[in-house]
Amino acid sequence: MNLKISALEYVQEVQNGNISAEDFVSKTLEHIQTVDDKLHAFLSVNEKAIEQARLIDKKIKSGDKVGACFGMPISIKDNLCIKDNLTTCASKMLEHFVAPYDATVITKLKQQDAIFVGKANLDEFAMGLSTEFSAFGPSKNPWNTEYVPGGSSGGSAVSVSAFECVASLGSDTGGSVRNPASFCSVVGYKPTYGLISRYGLISYANSIEQIGPLTRTVKDSAFMLNLISGLDTNDNTTIDNKNEDYLSGIDSGIEGKKIGIITEMIGDGVDPSVLSATKDAISKLESLGATCEEISIDMIKYSVASYYTITATEAGSNLARYDNLRYGYEFPVEGYEFNSYISKARQKFGPEVTRRMIIGGFVPSAGHAGKYFLKAMKVKSKLTKEINEAFKKFDLLIAPTVPILPFKIGEKINDPVSLFLIDINTVTANLTGKPAVSIPYAISNGLPIGIQLFANSNQDKLLLQAAYALEQTVKLPEVPI
Amino acid sequence: MVTEEEITHVSKLMKIDVDDHAEYIDKVQAMINYFDILDSAGVESEEISMQEIPISNLREDEYVPFDEKLIEKLNNYKGTYVRAPKMS
């Protein structure tokens, strides 16, 4: 049984009767058993997966209507609610929280007969970019287990990269899908703001976060997008994409397209191997008929500070609900005064979440909002204007996904500001609501490098076409697991 | 520059105990100090753009029945009430 096939190949194989969902899912679970002690992609595994696969095989055999996934094993970042399943956000605060309802993306995937093999590890409450802030221990990069897999959707990226599932869903607030995709050599897609409903995604920074797929191929991301995008009455930020088919015409090519190279994302602090991979990608795109030229976007220098100010503010507000009264962990209220109980209960939050909540209280507070929060919002507005201006001239923008190569576990954990700066190339898409994708492009000293493409809002189809074109120029070695 | 007192004060309002000085004061201070870069962005005259959603786009404000008793999923409840510690 070849577990290394893409999502679309899986569907084809099951449709043709070459493999059964049950066989594939049970082999996948065996594989998870074998490798996940080492990689720690999962926080929990679905014990009922084989049984569910068997039911789908039965439907196929009896000629009933079967959903587009045909029992495809998918992993789900553990900040997305699956009814009656643990949803921990990799936090001690929610260690025993069982979700009472399904997220909209889960409902949609269930309707399409996907099977959720397990909940994937993340930085606690999706705050981080290495999974080192998971309260249950970091995931390991399958390319070299001494290195971080990126984050915060690190478990999702590892599970796809190491063949522990066929595809995964993550969430991207400042690069949390694209960063681990780049570090683990998989495709990571952050859609236009509003394309995918966030109902059932545990909130971190609502004004900019999006759910996105992590897959082995660009086509698989388009396939997933077809299944999970669209209007949802439970998330009024969703946009009507008129049931766009992102797969059709994905091989249209990029001849005649104009691509802007973002100067601020290839400057100081970019690793030489990342820079040379980016230049190589640019020349490949040119050889496919695109024209590339540099463009400077001044506000990018301030984007990381703006991003952390805004997200911490929203997190401070969103995480106020964790007072351990309605849900949380076992900690009786008897003998405590109201405020001291809540302060004590909230000590279960890990250090990074706690820091960001403090910042989130500070930057919008009376006397400080003008210096921090309002300025951050103004930077966001001006950055959006500059990016919109860039898209008048260019169809797409390009930059490395992450300016550096994956780093060693523990190497940067004590320097929060240097961790901030790793987000410099990814936060712009979130602050401006634009779609962006990381495409596996090169391996340097055994560690992956991803290239990022951006498009204008609602140009997801064009973006996937360009990503597909670039992907076709690359042949990468297989992950050494 | 942010002072230690300012951080401690906000933490108290956020109901957060900052017992570990190095983790919660020093690092938070470094993080907030980095935000000083915003002062050089020159955006004082910039308007903050807002996302407007017309009321007609909101779903109807109506009762949607839930198929289970949600209260039974709570950690601390008595009858139909959430149980909370005493207010002093």
Coordinates of C-alpha atoms in Angstrom, one line a residue:
Chain A
M1 CA 0.0 0.0 0.0
N2 CA 1.4 3.3 -1.1
L3 CA 0.6 5.9 1.5
K4 CA 2.5 8.6 -0.4
I5 CA -0.1 9.3 -3.0
S6 CA -1.8 12.7 -3.3
A7 CA -5.4 13.3 -2.3
L8 CA -6.6 13.3 -5.9
E9 CA -4.7 10.1 -6.6
Y10 CA -6.3 8.5 -3.5
V11 CA -9.8 9.4 -4.8
Q12 CA -8.9 8.0 -8.2
E13 CA -7.6 4.7 -6.7
V14 CA -10.6 4.2 -4.5
Q15 CA -13.0 5.0 -7.4
N16 CA -11.2 2.5 -9.6
G17 CA -11.5 -0.1 -7.0
N18 CA -7.7 -0.5 -6.7
I19 CA -7.7 0.2 -3.0
S20 CA -10.4 0.3 -0.3
A21 CA -10.9 3.1 2.2
E22 CA -10.6 0.6 5.0
D23 CA -7.2 -0.7 3.9
F24 CA -5.8 2.7 3.3
V25 CA -7.1 4.1 6.6
S26 CA -5.9 1.2 8.6
K27 CA -2.4 1.3 7.0
T28 CA -2.4 5.0 7.7
L29 CA -3.1 4.4 11.4
E30 CA -0.4 1.7 11.5
H31 CA 2.0 4.1 10.0
I32 CA 1.0 6.8 12.6
Q33 CA 1.7 4.1 15.3
T34 CA 5.1 3.5 13.9
V35 CA 6.4 7.1 13.3
D36 CA 4.4 9.4 15.6
D37 CA 6.3 8.6 18.8
K38 CA 9.2 10.2 17.1
L39 CA 7.4 13.0 15.2
H40 CA 4.5 13.9 17.6
A41 CA 2.3 15.3 14.9
F42 CA -0.9 14.2 16.7
L43 CA -2.5 15.1 20.0
S44 CA -5.2 12.5 19.6
V45 CA -6.0 9.7 17.1
N46 CA -9.5 8.8 16.0
E47 CA -10.1 5.2 17.3
K48 CA -13.2 4.9 15.1
A49 CA -11.5 5.7 11.8
I50 CA -11.4 2.2 10.5
E51 CA -15.0 1.6 11.3
Q52 CA -15.9 4.8 9.5
A53 CA -13.8 3.8 6.5
R54 CA -15.6 0.4 6.4
L55 CA -19.0 2.2 6.2
I56 CA -17.8 4.2 3.3
D57 CA -16.5 1.1 1.5
K58 CA -20.0 -0.4 2.0
K59 CA -21.6 2.7 0.4
I60 CA -19.2 2.4 -2.6
K61 CA -20.0 -1.3 -3.0
S62 CA -23.8 -0.9 -2.8
G63 CA -23.6 1.9 -5.4
D64 CA -24.9 4.6 -3.0
K65 CA -23.9 8.2 -3.5
V66 CA -20.4 8.8 -2.0
G67 CA -18.8 12.1 -1.1
A68 CA -15.9 13.5 -3.0
C69 CA -13.3 12.4 -0.4
F70 CA -14.1 8.6 -0.6
G71 CA -12.9 8.1 3.0
M72 CA -9.7 10.1 2.6
P73 CA -7.8 10.3 5.8
I74 CA -7.3 13.9 6.9
S75 CA -5.8 15.4 10.0
I76 CA -7.3 18.4 11.7
K77 CA -5.5 21.1 13.7
D78 CA -6.6 20.8 17.3
N79 CA -8.2 24.3 17.4
L80 CA -11.0 23.1 15.2
C81 CA -14.1 21.6 16.8
I82 CA -15.2 18.1 15.9
K83 CA -18.3 17.2 17.8
D84 CA -17.7 14.8 20.7
N85 CA -13.9 14.9 20.2
L86 CA -11.3 16.5 22.4
T87 CA -10.3 19.9 21.2
T88 CA -7.4 21.1 23.3
C89 CA -5.8 23.9 21.4
A90 CA -2.6 22.3 22.8
S91 CA -3.4 24.0 26.1
K92 CA -3.7 22.6 29.6
M93 CA -6.6 25.0 30.0
L94 CA -8.6 22.9 27.5
E95 CA -7.0 19.5 28.1
H96 CA -10.3 17.7 28.6
F97 CA -12.6 19.9 26.5
V98 CA -14.9 17.9 24.3
A99 CA -16.5 20.0 21.6
P100 CA -20.3 20.0 21.6
Y101 CA -20.6 20.9 17.9
D102 CA -18.8 20.6 14.5
A103 CA -17.0 23.5 12.9
T104 CA -18.5 24.3 9.5
V105 CA -15.4 23.0 7.7
I106 CA -15.9 19.7 9.6
T107 CA -19.5 19.5 8.7
K108 CA -18.6 20.1 5.0
L109 CA -15.9 17.4 5.0
K110 CA -18.1 14.9 6.8
Q111 CA -20.7 15.4 4.0
Q112 CA -17.9 14.6 1.5
D113 CA -17.0 11.4 3.4
A114 CA -13.6 12.5 4.7
I115 CA -12.2 10.6 7.7
F116 CA -10.5 12.5 10.4
V117 CA -7.6 10.3 11.6
G118 CA -6.6 12.6 14.4
K119 CA -6.1 16.1 15.9
A120 CA -2.8 17.7 15.0
N121 CA -0.4 19.5 17.4
L122 CA 0.0 23.2 17.4
D123 CA 1.5 26.0 19.4
E124 CA -0.9 26.7 22.3
F125 CA -3.9 28.6 21.0
A126 CA -2.0 28.9 17.7
M127 CA 0.4 31.4 19.1
G128 CA 3.9 30.6 17.8
L129 CA 5.7 29.4 14.8
S130 CA 7.5 26.2 15.9
T131 CA 5.0 24.1 18.0
E132 CA 7.5 24.5 20.8
F133 CA 4.7 26.4 22.7
S134 CA 2.4 23.3 22.6
A135 CA 1.6 22.4 26.3
F136 CA 2.0 18.7 25.2
G137 CA 5.5 19.0 23.7
P138 CA 6.8 20.0 20.2
S139 CA 6.3 18.2 16.9
K140 CA 9.5 17.3 15.1
N141 CA 10.4 18.1 11.6
P142 CA 10.4 14.9 9.5
W143 CA 13.3 16.2 7.4
N144 CA 15.5 16.3 10.6
T145 CA 13.9 15.6 13.9
E146 CA 16.3 17.9 15.8
Y147 CA 14.6 20.8 14.0
V148 CA 11.2 22.5 14.4
P149 CA 8.5 21.8 11.9
G150 CA 7.3 25.4 11.9
G151 CA 4.0 26.5 13.3
S152 CA 1.6 27.1 14.5
S153 CA 0.0 24.3 12.4
G154 CA 3.2 22.3 12.8
G155 CA 1.4 19.0 13.5
S156 CA -0.7 19.4 10.4
A157 CA 2.4 20.0 8.2
V158 CA 4.3 17.1 9.8
S159 CA 1.4 14.7 9.3
V160 CA 1.1 15.5 5.6
S161 CA 4.8 15.5 5.0
A162 CA 5.4 12.2 6.9
F163 CA 2.4 10.4 5.2
E164 CA 0.4 10.1 8.4
C165 CA -2.6 11.5 6.4
V166 CA -3.3 12.6 2.9
A167 CA -4.2 16.2 3.7
S168 CA -4.8 18.5 6.7
L169 CA -6.6 21.6 7.8
G170 CA -4.7 24.3 9.7
S171 CA -5.4 27.9 10.5
D172 CA -3.3 30.9 9.4
T173 CA -3.3 34.1 11.5
G174 CA 0.2 35.4 10.6
G175 CA 1.6 32.5 8.6
S176 CA 0.6 29.5 10.7
V177 CA -0.3 27.4 7.6
R178 CA 2.4 28.7 5.2
N179 CA 5.3 28.7 7.7
P180 CA 5.1 25.0 8.6
A181 CA 4.3 24.1 5.0
S182 CA 7.6 25.8 4.0
F183 CA 9.6 24.1 6.9
C184 CA 8.1 20.6 6.1
S185 CA 8.1 20.8 2.3
V186 CA 4.3 20.7 1.7
V187 CA 1.8 23.0 0.1
G188 CA 0.2 25.5 2.5
Y189 CA -2.7 27.7 1.4
K190 CA -4.0 30.8 3.1
P191 CA -7.2 31.9 1.2
T192 CA -8.7 35.3 0.7
Y193 CA -10.2 36.6 4.0
G194 CA -13.8 35.3 4.2
L195 CA -13.4 32.5 1.7
I196 CA -13.7 29.7 4.4
S197 CA -16.0 29.9 7.4
R198 CA -14.3 30.1 10.8
Y199 CA -17.4 28.9 12.7
G200 CA -16.0 26.3 15.1
L201 CA -12.4 27.5 14.9
I202 CA -11.3 28.5 18.4
S203 CA -10.8 32.3 18.1
Y204 CA -7.4 33.9 18.3
A205 CA -7.5 37.0 16.2
N206 CA -10.7 37.1 14.3
S207 CA -10.1 40.1 12.1
I208 CA -7.3 38.4 10.2
E209 CA -7.3 34.6 10.7
Q210 CA -8.3 32.0 8.1
I211 CA -8.5 28.3 7.9
G212 CA -6.4 26.8 5.1
P213 CA -5.4 23.4 3.7
L214 CA -2.0 21.7 3.9
T215 CA -1.5 19.2 1.1
R216 CA 1.1 17.3 -0.9
T217 CA 0.3 19.1 -4.1
V218 CA -1.2 22.4 -5.3
K219 CA -4.0 20.5 -7.0
D220 CA -4.9 18.9 -3.7
S221 CA -5.2 22.4 -2.1
A222 CA -7.5 23.4 -4.9
F223 CA -9.6 20.3 -4.3
M224 CA -9.8 20.9 -0.6
L225 CA -10.8 24.6 -1.3
N226 CA -13.6 23.4 -3.5
L227 CA -15.0 21.4 -0.6
I228 CA -14.7 23.8 2.3
S229 CA -15.1 27.4 0.9
G230 CA -18.3 29.5 0.6
L231 CA -20.9 31.4 2.5
D232 CA -21.9 30.4 5.9
T233 CA -24.7 32.1 8.0
N234 CA -22.7 31.2 11.1
D235 CA -19.7 33.4 10.0
N236 CA -20.9 36.7 8.6
T237 CA -17.4 37.6 7.3
T238 CA -17.7 34.8 4.7
I239 CA -17.9 35.8 1.0
D240 CA -19.9 34.3 -1.8
N241 CA -17.5 32.6 -4.2
K242 CA -20.3 31.4 -6.5
N243 CA -19.2 27.8 -6.0
E244 CA -16.0 28.5 -7.9
D245 CA -14.2 25.4 -9.1
Y246 CA -10.5 26.0 -8.2
L247 CA -9.3 22.8 -10.0
S248 CA -10.7 23.6 -13.4
G249 CA -8.1 25.3 -15.6
I250 CA -5.4 25.0 -12.9
D251 CA -2.9 24.2 -15.6
S252 CA -3.6 27.4 -17.6
G253 CA -0.1 28.6 -17.1
I254 CA 1.2 32.0 -16.3
E255 CA 2.3 33.3 -19.7
G256 CA 2.0 37.1 -19.8
K257 CA 1.4 37.5 -16.1
K258 CA 3.3 40.3 -14.2
I259 CA 4.9 39.3 -11.0
G260 CA 6.2 41.8 -8.4
I261 CA 9.2 40.7 -6.2
I262 CA 8.8 42.3 -2.8
T263 CA 12.1 44.1 -2.1
E264 CA 11.5 44.2 1.7
M265 CA 11.1 40.4 1.9
I266 CA 14.4 39.5 0.1
G267 CA 16.6 42.0 2.0
D268 CA 18.6 41.9 5.2
G269 CA 18.2 38.8 7.3
V270 CA 17.3 36.5 4.5
D271 CA 19.4 33.3 4.5
P272 CA 21.6 33.0 1.4
S273 CA 20.2 29.6 0.4
V274 CA 16.6 31.0 0.8
L275 CA 17.6 34.0 -1.4
S276 CA 19.2 31.8 -4.1
A277 CA 16.1 29.5 -4.1
T278 CA 13.9 32.6 -4.6
K279 CA 16.0 33.9 -7.4
D280 CA 15.9 30.5 -9.0
A281 CA 12.1 30.4 -8.7
I282 CA 11.8 33.9 -10.3
S283 CA 13.9 32.8 -13.3
K284 CA 11.7 29.7 -13.7
L285 CA 8.6 31.8 -13.7
E286 CA 10.2 34.1 -16.3
S287 CA 11.0 31.1 -18.5
L288 CA 7.3 30.2 -18.3
G289 CA 6.4 33.5 -19.8
A290 CA 5.9 35.7 -16.8
T291 CA 7.6 39.1 -16.3
C292 CA 9.1 39.8 -12.9
E293 CA 10.3 43.0 -11.5
E294 CA 11.0 44.3 -8.0
I295 CA 8.5 46.4 -6.0
S296 CA 9.1 48.1 -2.7
I297 CA 6.3 48.2 -0.1
D298 CA 7.3 50.6 2.6
M299 CA 4.9 49.5 5.3
I300 CA 6.3 46.0 5.5
K301 CA 9.0 47.2 7.8
Y302 CA 6.3 47.9 10.4
S303 CA 4.0 44.9 9.6
V304 CA 5.3 42.6 12.3
A305 CA 4.8 45.2 15.1
S306 CA 1.4 46.0 13.7
Y307 CA 0.5 42.3 13.5
Y308 CA 1.5 41.5 17.0
T309 CA -0.2 44.6 18.4
I310 CA -3.5 43.8 16.7
T311 CA -3.4 40.0 17.3
A312 CA -2.5 40.4 21.0
T313 CA -5.3 42.8 21.5
E314 CA -7.8 40.4 19.9
A315 CA -6.3 37.5 21.8
G316 CA -6.5 39.3 25.1
S317 CA -10.2 39.8 24.5
N318 CA -10.9 36.4 23.1
L319 CA -9.1 34.5 25.8
A320 CA -10.9 36.4 28.6
R321 CA -13.6 33.7 28.3
Y322 CA -11.2 31.2 29.8
D323 CA -12.2 31.8 33.4
N324 CA -12.7 28.0 34.0
L325 CA -16.3 28.5 35.0
R326 CA -18.2 27.3 32.0
Y327 CA -15.5 25.0 30.7
G328 CA -11.9 24.3 31.4
Y329 CA -10.2 21.8 33.7
E330 CA -11.2 20.2 37.0
F331 CA -10.7 22.9 39.7
P332 CA -13.6 23.3 42.2
V333 CA -14.7 26.8 43.0
E334 CA -15.3 26.2 46.8
G335 CA -13.3 28.4 49.1
Y336 CA -12.2 30.9 46.5
E337 CA -13.0 34.5 46.0
F338 CA -14.2 35.3 42.5
N339 CA -11.2 37.2 41.1
S340 CA -8.5 35.1 42.9
Y341 CA -10.2 31.9 41.6
I342 CA -10.0 33.2 38.0
S343 CA -6.4 34.4 38.3
K344 CA -5.4 31.0 39.8
A345 CA -7.3 29.0 37.2
R346 CA -5.6 31.0 34.4
Q347 CA -2.2 29.9 35.6
K348 CA -2.8 26.9 33.4
F349 CA -2.0 29.0 30.3
G350 CA 1.5 28.5 29.0
P351 CA 4.1 31.3 29.0
E352 CA 3.6 32.5 25.4
V353 CA -0.2 32.8 25.7
T354 CA 0.1 34.5 29.0
R355 CA 2.6 37.0 27.6
R356 CA 0.4 37.8 24.6
M357 CA -2.6 38.3 26.9
I358 CA -0.6 40.8 29.0
I359 CA 0.4 42.6 25.8
G360 CA -3.2 42.4 24.6
G361 CA -4.3 44.2 27.7
F362 CA -1.6 46.8 27.5
V363 CA -1.5 48.0 23.9
P364 CA -5.1 49.1 23.6
S365 CA -5.4 50.4 27.2
A366 CA -6.2 54.0 28.2
G367 CA -3.0 56.1 27.8
H368 CA -1.3 53.5 25.5
A369 CA -3.8 52.9 22.7
G370 CA -2.6 56.0 20.7
K371 CA 1.0 54.9 20.7
Y372 CA 0.4 51.2 20.0
F373 CA -3.0 49.9 18.9
L374 CA -4.3 52.8 16.9
K375 CA -0.9 53.2 15.2
A376 CA -0.9 49.5 14.4
M377 CA -4.3 49.8 12.8
K378 CA -3.1 52.8 10.8
V379 CA -0.1 50.7 9.5
K380 CA -2.6 48.0 8.6
S381 CA -4.7 50.5 6.6
K382 CA -1.6 52.0 4.8
L383 CA -0.1 48.5 4.1
T384 CA -3.4 47.5 2.5
K385 CA -3.4 50.6 0.3
E386 CA 0.2 49.9 -0.8
I387 CA -0.6 46.3 -1.6
N388 CA -3.7 47.3 -3.5
E389 CA -1.6 49.7 -5.4
A390 CA 0.9 47.0 -6.2
F391 CA -1.9 44.8 -7.6
K392 CA -2.8 47.5 -10.0
K393 CA 0.5 46.9 -11.6
F394 CA 1.1 43.2 -10.9
D395 CA -1.1 40.1 -11.1
L396 CA 1.0 38.3 -8.4
L397 CA 3.6 39.0 -5.8
I398 CA 6.5 36.7 -4.9
A399 CA 8.8 36.3 -1.8
P400 CA 10.3 33.5 0.2
T401 CA 7.7 32.1 2.6
V402 CA 10.1 32.3 5.6
P403 CA 13.4 34.3 5.4
I404 CA 15.4 31.5 7.2
L405 CA 15.7 27.7 7.1
P406 CA 14.1 25.6 9.9
F407 CA 15.9 26.1 13.1
K408 CA 16.8 23.7 15.9
I409 CA 14.3 22.9 18.7
G410 CA 15.1 25.2 21.6
E411 CA 17.4 27.5 19.6
K412 CA 15.2 30.6 19.6
I413 CA 12.6 29.9 22.3
N414 CA 14.1 32.4 24.8
D415 CA 14.2 35.3 22.4
P416 CA 10.6 36.4 21.6
V417 CA 11.6 39.3 19.4
S418 CA 13.8 37.2 17.1
L419 CA 10.9 34.8 16.8
F420 CA 8.6 37.7 15.9
L421 CA 10.8 38.6 12.9
I422 CA 10.5 35.2 11.3
D423 CA 6.9 36.2 10.5
I424 CA 8.0 39.2 8.4
N425 CA 7.2 37.6 5.1
T426 CA 3.8 36.0 6.0
V427 CA 1.9 38.6 8.1
T428 CA 1.3 40.9 5.2
A429 CA -1.2 38.5 3.6
N430 CA -3.2 38.3 6.8
L431 CA -3.1 42.1 7.6
T432 CA -4.4 42.8 4.1
G433 CA -6.7 39.8 3.7
K434 CA -5.0 38.7 0.5
P435 CA -4.6 35.0 -0.5
A436 CA -1.1 33.5 -0.3
V437 CA 0.4 30.1 -0.8
S438 CA 3.7 28.4 0.1
I439 CA 5.0 26.0 -2.5
P440 CA 7.8 23.5 -1.7
Y441 CA 10.7 24.6 -3.8
A442 CA 14.2 23.5 -2.6
I443 CA 16.1 21.5 -0.1
S444 CA 19.2 23.1 1.4
N445 CA 21.5 21.0 3.7
G446 CA 18.6 18.6 4.1
L447 CA 16.1 21.3 5.2
P448 CA 13.2 22.5 3.1
I449 CA 12.6 26.0 1.5
G450 CA 9.2 27.2 0.4
I451 CA 8.4 30.0 -2.1
Q452 CA 5.4 32.2 -1.4
L453 CA 3.1 33.7 -4.0
F454 CA 0.4 36.3 -3.3
A455 CA -2.6 37.4 -5.3
N456 CA -5.3 40.1 -4.9
S457 CA -8.4 39.4 -2.9
N458 CA -10.7 36.8 -4.6
Q459 CA -8.0 35.9 -7.1
D460 CA -7.6 32.5 -5.4
K461 CA -8.0 30.7 -8.7
L462 CA -5.3 32.7 -10.4
L463 CA -3.0 32.2 -7.4
L464 CA -3.5 28.4 -7.6
Q465 CA -2.8 28.4 -11.3
A466 CA 0.5 30.2 -10.7
A467 CA 1.4 27.9 -7.8
Y468 CA 0.7 24.9 -10.0
A469 CA 2.9 26.3 -12.8
L470 CA 5.8 26.8 -10.3
E471 CA 5.3 23.4 -8.7
Q472 CA 5.6 21.7 -12.1
T473 CA 9.2 23.0 -12.4
V474 CA 10.3 21.4 -9.2
K475 CA 11.5 17.8 -8.5
L476 CA 12.3 17.4 -4.8
P477 CA 13.9 14.4 -3.0
E478 CA 11.6 12.3 -0.8
V479 CA 11.4 13.0 2.9
P480 CA 13.9 10.8 4.8
I481 CA 11.6 9.1 7.3
Chain B
M1 CA 9.9 52.3 27.3
V2 CA 7.4 50.3 29.2
T3 CA 7.9 50.1 33.0
E4 CA 7.5 47.0 35.2
E5 CA 4.8 48.7 37.2
E6 CA 2.7 49.3 34.0
I7 CA 3.0 45.6 33.1
T8 CA 2.1 44.4 36.6
H9 CA -0.9 46.7 36.7
V10 CA -2.3 45.5 33.4
S11 CA -1.7 41.8 34.3
K12 CA -3.8 42.3 37.4
L13 CA -6.6 43.8 35.3
M14 CA -6.4 40.8 32.9
K15 CA -6.6 38.4 35.9
I16 CA -3.1 37.1 35.3
D17 CA -0.6 36.3 38.0
V18 CA 2.9 37.3 37.0
D19 CA 4.9 35.4 39.5
D20 CA 7.7 34.4 37.1
H21 CA 9.5 37.7 36.6
A22 CA 11.8 36.6 33.8
E23 CA 9.0 35.0 31.7
Y24 CA 6.3 37.6 32.2
I25 CA 7.9 40.9 32.9
D26 CA 11.3 40.9 31.1
K27 CA 10.1 39.2 27.9
V28 CA 6.9 41.2 27.7
Q29 CA 8.9 44.4 28.2
A30 CA 11.2 43.4 25.3
M31 CA 8.2 42.5 23.1
I32 CA 6.4 45.8 23.8
N33 CA 9.6 47.8 23.4
Y34 CA 10.0 46.4 19.9
F35 CA 6.6 48.0 19.0
D36 CA 8.3 51.4 19.4
I37 CA 9.2 50.9 15.7
L38 CA 5.6 51.9 15.0
D39 CA 6.6 55.5 16.0
S40 CA 8.7 55.8 12.8
A41 CA 6.0 54.6 10.4
G42 CA 4.7 58.1 9.8
V43 CA 1.1 57.1 9.8
E44 CA -0.4 59.7 12.1
S45 CA -2.6 61.2 9.4
E46 CA -3.8 57.8 8.1
E47 CA -7.5 56.9 8.5
I48 CA -8.3 53.5 10.0
S49 CA -10.3 51.5 7.5
M50 CA -13.2 49.7 8.8
Q51 CA -15.0 46.6 7.4
E52 CA -18.7 47.4 7.2
I53 CA -21.3 44.6 7.2
P54 CA -24.9 45.8 6.4
I55 CA -27.5 44.6 8.9
S56 CA -29.2 42.8 5.9
N57 CA -26.2 40.5 5.8
L58 CA -26.6 39.3 9.3
R59 CA -28.6 36.1 10.0
E60 CA -32.0 36.3 11.6
D61 CA -31.8 36.7 15.4
E62 CA -33.8 33.6 16.2
Y63 CA -33.7 30.7 18.6
V64 CA -31.9 27.7 17.1
P65 CA -32.6 24.6 19.2
F66 CA -29.6 22.5 20.3
D67 CA -30.1 18.7 20.4
E68 CA -28.4 18.2 23.8
K69 CA -28.5 19.8 27.2
L70 CA -25.4 22.1 27.0
I71 CA -25.5 22.9 30.7
E72 CA -24.6 19.3 31.4
K73 CA -21.3 19.8 29.6
L74 CA -20.2 22.4 32.1
N75 CA -17.7 21.7 34.8
N76 CA -19.6 23.5 37.5
Y77 CA -23.3 23.9 37.4
K78 CA -26.3 23.6 39.7
G79 CA -29.7 23.1 38.2
T80 CA -29.8 25.6 35.4
Y81 CA -27.1 27.9 36.8
V82 CA -23.3 28.1 36.1
R83 CA -21.6 27.8 39.4
A84 CA -19.1 30.5 40.2
P85 CA -17.0 31.4 43.3
K86 CA -18.3 34.0 45.7
M87 CA -17.9 37.7 45.0
S88 CA -16.1 39.3 47.9

